[in-house]
Amino acid sequence: LMKKNSLKYNNDEIDLTDIIKNFWDKKINFFLIILVSIFVGIGYGNRGQELYQGSLKIMPSSNSEFANFFIINRFLSRDNLLVLKENDTRSNEDQTLIRIDNETSLDQFIKEFLKYEQLISVLKKIDYIKEEVSKLAEVDQQKTLFRYAQQFTMEVDPKENKIDHYIVKFKWHDAEEGIEILTETLNLVSKTISKKVFSDLKVLTNVKKNFVINEDLIRIEYLNEQAEIANELGIETMSPIGLDTQASFNFNSSTSLNFNSSNVDYYLRGSKAIEKEINIITNRKYKEFDKIEKEIDFLKNNSEINWVDYNLFLIKVELIKNSNMSLKISIISGFIIAFIYIVVTSATKPKKLI
């Protein structure tokens, strides 16, 4: 009985010798734990995919790229036929014309890219994406395509202190395929911008031509009224009174004459002069518009325009997820778990002191 009472159990201290002995006794379990962790890591690694992130700078083209648009820009901005930028809150004096230049081209390029229309058209041609969406309802097809498209983003370059420097980024499981998708998309966006710009120029030229023709028709109507008055009064040529009022008239390149019918009696110029002016306006050929239309067609068919500036050889790609990383983590975790197992079993094993 006294011998039994002399036995003491002390579980508060762990002897390093006991840990080493316990490790040797349970070495098979130790390595089994590590082995299981390795298999888990391999399985997870095979299931996961590598993920790459690519980036490319998009900048405005040089002003010289748009030098050939000088005549067209000047033509469209003349005679107060102004097309103002959207959402421009500045005063009329400070508002800027929509011009074909590097700034407006960059704006249009970014907007067109972020519509994702061209990107989705590229994604649709990829076999595994085509197969995936073919099994879905139409609404789900669009959701899936946009989910893929959202792996490509465009934002202001945070490293540049300029709001006109952008960076396009993508995250994709295949670096080469990601670069190919981006390259084809940027080419399609450029072609879309080119088509849109020249189409808009044609429309604006036609609008301006119709505007001038309409002004001429209004002018002819007014002149016919004045000619009728002159004939009624028997005024064939300009009277002395008409000469005194001649200083009130200012000639303009687009219309024959600027006038204010409320304070000028134009019929005093005489029916001959008025009828001659009517004849000139009626037979006007509007050759300036023909010249501008030919200039637009020439640029469209003979110019390779870089609407924005980027260099595909400068695409940066980096690996942001690696299946080997999960394997390394699982091996390290296995060692930690196995070591904890040895320590815990050593600590829970009672040690008798006499």
XYZ file of C-alpha atoms in Angstrom:
354
model
C 0.000 0.000 0.000
C 2.838 2.357 0.886
C 4.453 1.529 -2.462
C 1.284 2.384 -4.330
C 1.012 5.689 -2.526
C 4.511 6.570 -3.499
C 3.614 6.536 -7.203
C 3.121 10.011 -8.637
C 1.747 10.892 -12.020
C 3.093 14.071 -13.629
C 1.531 15.002 -16.973
C 2.497 18.677 -16.837
C 6.023 18.147 -18.177
C 7.058 16.679 -21.543
C 10.433 14.988 -21.767
C 12.231 15.358 -25.151
C 13.467 11.816 -24.760
C 9.881 10.607 -24.487
C 8.960 12.522 -27.662
C 11.817 10.925 -29.607
C 10.907 7.488 -28.238
C 7.229 8.069 -29.051
C 8.194 9.185 -32.583
C 10.143 5.979 -33.089
C 7.261 3.894 -31.800
C 4.728 5.700 -33.998
C 6.922 6.462 -37.025
C 4.607 4.530 -39.296
C 1.651 6.715 -38.261
C 3.834 9.815 -38.656
C 4.711 9.034 -42.258
C 1.173 7.846 -43.024
C -0.168 11.266 -42.030
C 2.359 12.986 -44.311
C 1.562 10.560 -47.140
C -2.174 11.215 -46.840
C -1.497 14.970 -46.961
C 0.588 14.526 -50.111
C -2.203 12.591 -51.832
C -4.690 15.283 -50.820
C -2.368 17.945 -52.252
C -1.921 16.038 -55.513
C -5.663 15.575 -55.862
C -6.391 19.221 -55.195
C -3.576 20.331 -57.491
C -4.851 18.220 -60.375
C -8.344 19.567 -59.901
C -7.205 23.191 -59.803
C -5.938 25.208 -62.788
C -3.087 27.605 -63.163
C -4.266 31.198 -63.458
C -2.387 33.928 -65.286
C -2.823 37.685 -65.175
C -1.908 39.795 -68.182
C -1.797 43.560 -68.614
C -1.278 45.993 -71.477
C -1.081 49.799 -71.540
C -3.478 51.702 -73.812
C -2.539 55.326 -74.565
C -3.672 58.088 -76.948
C -2.089 58.046 -80.377
C 0.100 60.957 -81.408
C -1.582 64.030 -82.890
C 0.224 63.426 -86.185
C -1.854 60.269 -86.610
C -4.886 62.506 -87.232
C -3.255 65.237 -89.336
C -5.156 64.060 -92.432
C -8.419 64.904 -90.678
C -7.563 68.609 -90.444
C -9.653 69.672 -93.471
C -12.609 67.552 -92.374
C -12.463 68.823 -88.788
C -12.302 72.404 -89.963
C -15.187 71.900 -92.376
C -17.485 70.279 -89.810
C -16.748 72.886 -87.143
C -17.611 75.840 -89.368
C -20.834 77.881 -89.547
C -21.903 77.037 -85.984
C -22.937 73.517 -86.919
C -21.503 72.225 -83.647
C -21.614 68.734 -82.251
C -20.778 68.929 -78.564
C -19.354 66.266 -76.308
C -21.859 64.199 -74.367
C -22.434 65.147 -70.717
C -20.423 68.362 -71.157
C -21.419 70.705 -68.314
C -19.233 73.611 -69.361
C -20.579 76.867 -70.756
C -21.242 77.165 -74.480
C -18.124 79.292 -74.932
C -15.924 76.572 -73.413
C -17.559 73.537 -74.979
C -15.407 71.553 -77.353
C -16.287 70.258 -80.763
C -16.375 66.560 -81.397
C -13.286 66.232 -83.548
C -11.438 63.326 -85.028
C -8.356 63.475 -82.817
C -6.409 61.350 -80.354
C -8.515 62.320 -77.331
C -11.943 61.547 -78.770
C -10.615 58.386 -80.432
C -9.351 57.085 -77.092
C -12.714 57.824 -75.449
C -14.570 55.951 -78.180
C -12.121 53.040 -78.027
C -12.558 52.561 -74.265
C -16.356 52.768 -74.502
C -16.436 50.278 -77.361
C -14.169 47.820 -75.551
C -16.254 47.949 -72.358
C -19.409 47.067 -74.279
C -17.807 43.597 -74.533
C -19.523 42.970 -77.891
C -16.283 42.280 -79.759
C -14.832 40.303 -76.836
C -17.905 38.061 -76.637
C -17.773 37.464 -80.397
C -14.199 36.188 -79.891
C -15.117 34.040 -76.882
C -17.968 32.399 -78.800
C -15.467 30.888 -81.233
C -13.493 29.042 -78.519
C -14.425 25.355 -78.659
C -14.852 24.587 -74.941
C -16.834 27.801 -74.352
C -18.969 27.094 -77.407
C -19.677 23.590 -76.093
C -20.477 24.876 -72.596
C -22.967 27.536 -73.704
C -24.629 25.267 -76.279
C -26.099 23.225 -73.422
C -27.646 26.282 -71.736
C -30.806 28.315 -72.201
C -30.390 31.578 -74.102
C -30.462 33.747 -70.962
C -27.906 31.514 -69.252
C -25.749 31.599 -72.376
C -25.478 35.383 -72.112
C -24.702 35.183 -68.382
C -21.949 32.632 -69.003
C -20.402 34.636 -71.847
C -20.408 37.817 -69.763
C -18.851 35.887 -66.870
C -15.962 34.959 -69.147
C -15.834 38.488 -70.605
C -15.535 40.048 -67.162
C -12.137 38.401 -66.841
C -11.010 41.230 -69.148
C -11.143 44.741 -67.663
C -10.095 48.263 -68.623
C -9.179 50.926 -66.079
C -7.130 54.090 -65.696
C -3.485 53.171 -65.173
C -2.841 53.817 -61.441
C 0.900 54.170 -62.068
C 0.445 57.077 -64.475
C -0.507 60.565 -63.341
C -2.696 60.995 -66.412
C -6.367 60.201 -66.927
C -5.815 59.330 -70.584
C -3.523 56.368 -69.869
C -5.396 53.095 -69.444
C -4.452 49.531 -68.705
C -6.344 46.474 -69.931
C -6.049 43.384 -67.726
C -7.125 39.787 -68.054
C -7.132 36.681 -65.875
C -7.065 33.418 -67.812
C -6.031 29.810 -67.243
C -3.956 29.725 -70.439
C -1.524 32.608 -70.920
C -1.135 32.149 -74.688
C -4.880 31.858 -75.218
C -5.504 34.938 -73.070
C -3.069 36.960 -75.200
C -4.725 35.705 -78.402
C -8.191 36.655 -77.135
C -7.011 40.139 -76.153
C -5.172 40.663 -79.452
C -8.155 39.679 -81.577
C -10.527 41.747 -79.445
C -8.399 44.905 -79.735
C -8.211 44.446 -83.509
C -11.995 44.098 -83.713
C -12.520 47.181 -81.547
C -10.200 49.187 -83.839
C -12.106 48.028 -86.918
C -15.423 48.920 -85.263
C -14.144 52.392 -84.345
C -12.898 52.933 -87.900
C -16.221 51.897 -89.388
C -18.155 54.064 -86.931
C -15.962 57.156 -87.402
C -16.261 57.183 -91.189
C -19.964 56.389 -91.020
C -20.482 59.302 -88.607
C -18.457 61.608 -90.856
C -20.699 60.734 -93.786
C -23.795 61.387 -91.686
C -22.474 64.718 -90.353
C -21.474 65.842 -93.846
C -24.903 64.955 -95.156
C -26.562 66.753 -92.230
C -24.532 69.862 -92.906
C -25.280 69.719 -96.628
C -29.015 69.430 -95.931
C -28.703 72.302 -93.465
C -27.089 74.544 -96.097
C -29.592 73.478 -98.784
C -32.452 74.250 -96.422
C -30.973 77.685 -95.685
C -30.697 78.299 -99.425
C -34.342 77.311 -99.956
C -35.400 79.743 -97.249
C -33.248 82.369 -98.920
C -34.819 81.714 -102.357
C -38.291 82.011 -100.885
C -37.410 85.366 -99.387
C -35.778 86.577 -102.643
C -38.840 85.614 -104.681
C -40.952 87.755 -102.371
C -38.554 90.679 -102.748
C -38.411 90.234 -106.547
C -42.203 90.326 -106.698
C -42.229 93.603 -104.750
C -39.516 95.065 -107.022
C -41.471 94.104 -110.149
C -44.660 95.536 -108.706
C -42.890 98.846 -108.000
C -41.055 98.783 -111.329
C -37.601 98.696 -109.702
C -35.388 96.844 -112.182
C -32.011 98.013 -110.934
C -30.735 99.252 -107.574
C -32.082 102.639 -106.566
C -29.987 105.338 -104.793
C -31.773 104.377 -101.561
C -30.674 100.804 -102.115
C -27.064 101.955 -102.430
C -27.307 103.666 -99.049
C -28.407 100.406 -97.444
C -25.801 98.243 -99.159
C -23.486 98.574 -96.185
C -26.033 96.622 -94.150
C -25.236 93.415 -96.044
C -22.493 90.923 -95.159
C -21.528 88.151 -97.490
C -20.909 84.649 -96.200
C -19.237 81.633 -97.796
C -22.050 79.179 -97.096
C -25.049 81.337 -97.989
C -25.207 84.189 -100.461
C -26.118 86.864 -97.985
C -26.806 87.486 -94.319
C -29.744 89.791 -93.949
C -32.307 91.100 -91.541
C -35.625 91.443 -93.317
C -37.100 93.538 -90.522
C -34.802 96.523 -91.130
C -33.687 96.145 -94.780
C -35.880 96.642 -97.846
C -34.067 94.201 -100.076
C -36.351 94.784 -103.051
C -34.599 98.140 -103.506
C -31.675 96.268 -105.061
C -33.899 95.788 -108.108
C -35.501 92.768 -109.739
C -32.510 92.059 -112.020
C -30.037 91.608 -109.175
C -32.516 89.635 -107.096
C -33.387 87.268 -109.963
C -29.696 86.750 -110.709
C -29.069 85.790 -107.101
C -32.005 83.389 -107.226
C -30.559 81.801 -110.360
C -27.074 81.423 -108.786
C -28.446 79.770 -105.642
C -30.776 77.490 -107.647
C -27.889 76.219 -109.796
C -25.415 75.834 -106.933
C -23.512 72.523 -107.181
C -22.302 72.300 -103.561
C -18.886 71.183 -104.768
C -17.342 71.678 -101.337
C -19.454 68.831 -99.973
C -18.436 66.578 -102.854
C -14.789 67.324 -102.082
C -15.247 66.492 -98.392
C -17.049 63.238 -99.219
C -14.204 62.232 -101.529
C -11.687 63.073 -98.781
C -13.610 60.877 -96.324
C -13.700 57.983 -98.812
C -9.990 58.372 -99.529
C -9.046 58.231 -95.836
C -11.355 55.289 -95.287
C -9.878 53.233 -98.120
C -6.227 54.290 -98.068
C -5.252 55.010 -94.462
C -4.241 52.653 -91.663
C -5.140 54.705 -88.608
C -3.964 53.785 -85.119
C -6.941 55.055 -83.144
C -5.074 54.342 -79.894
C -1.493 53.460 -79.078
C -0.505 50.061 -77.684
C 2.244 47.499 -78.264
C 1.233 43.842 -78.091
C 4.854 42.843 -77.533
C 4.710 44.668 -74.196
C 1.945 42.528 -72.706
C 3.018 41.513 -69.195
C 1.902 38.079 -67.989
C 2.449 36.585 -64.548
C 1.340 33.406 -62.808
C -0.967 34.203 -59.919
C -2.141 30.674 -59.047
C -0.080 27.473 -59.281
C -1.305 23.952 -58.599
C 2.180 23.074 -57.232
C 1.663 25.618 -54.486
C -1.252 23.619 -53.053
C 0.936 20.493 -53.069
C 3.720 22.281 -51.151
C 1.213 23.608 -48.647
C -0.261 20.130 -48.120
C 3.196 18.597 -47.506
C 4.056 21.279 -44.951
C 0.647 20.850 -43.337
C 1.227 17.083 -43.180
C 4.515 17.555 -41.318
C 2.873 19.972 -38.867
C -0.082 17.672 -38.221
C 2.171 14.628 -37.821
C 4.442 16.493 -35.383
C 1.459 17.676 -33.344
C 0.224 14.085 -33.281
C 3.544 12.861 -31.830
C 3.660 15.661 -29.224
C 0.041 15.145 -28.135
C 0.388 11.371 -27.806
C 3.580 11.879 -25.815
C 1.901 14.339 -23.494
C -1.147 12.170 -22.901
C 0.931 9.109 -22.108
C 1.225 8.898 -18.264
C 4.723 8.872 -16.756
C 5.255 7.197 -13.379
C 7.692 8.634 -10.874
C 8.611 6.554 -7.752
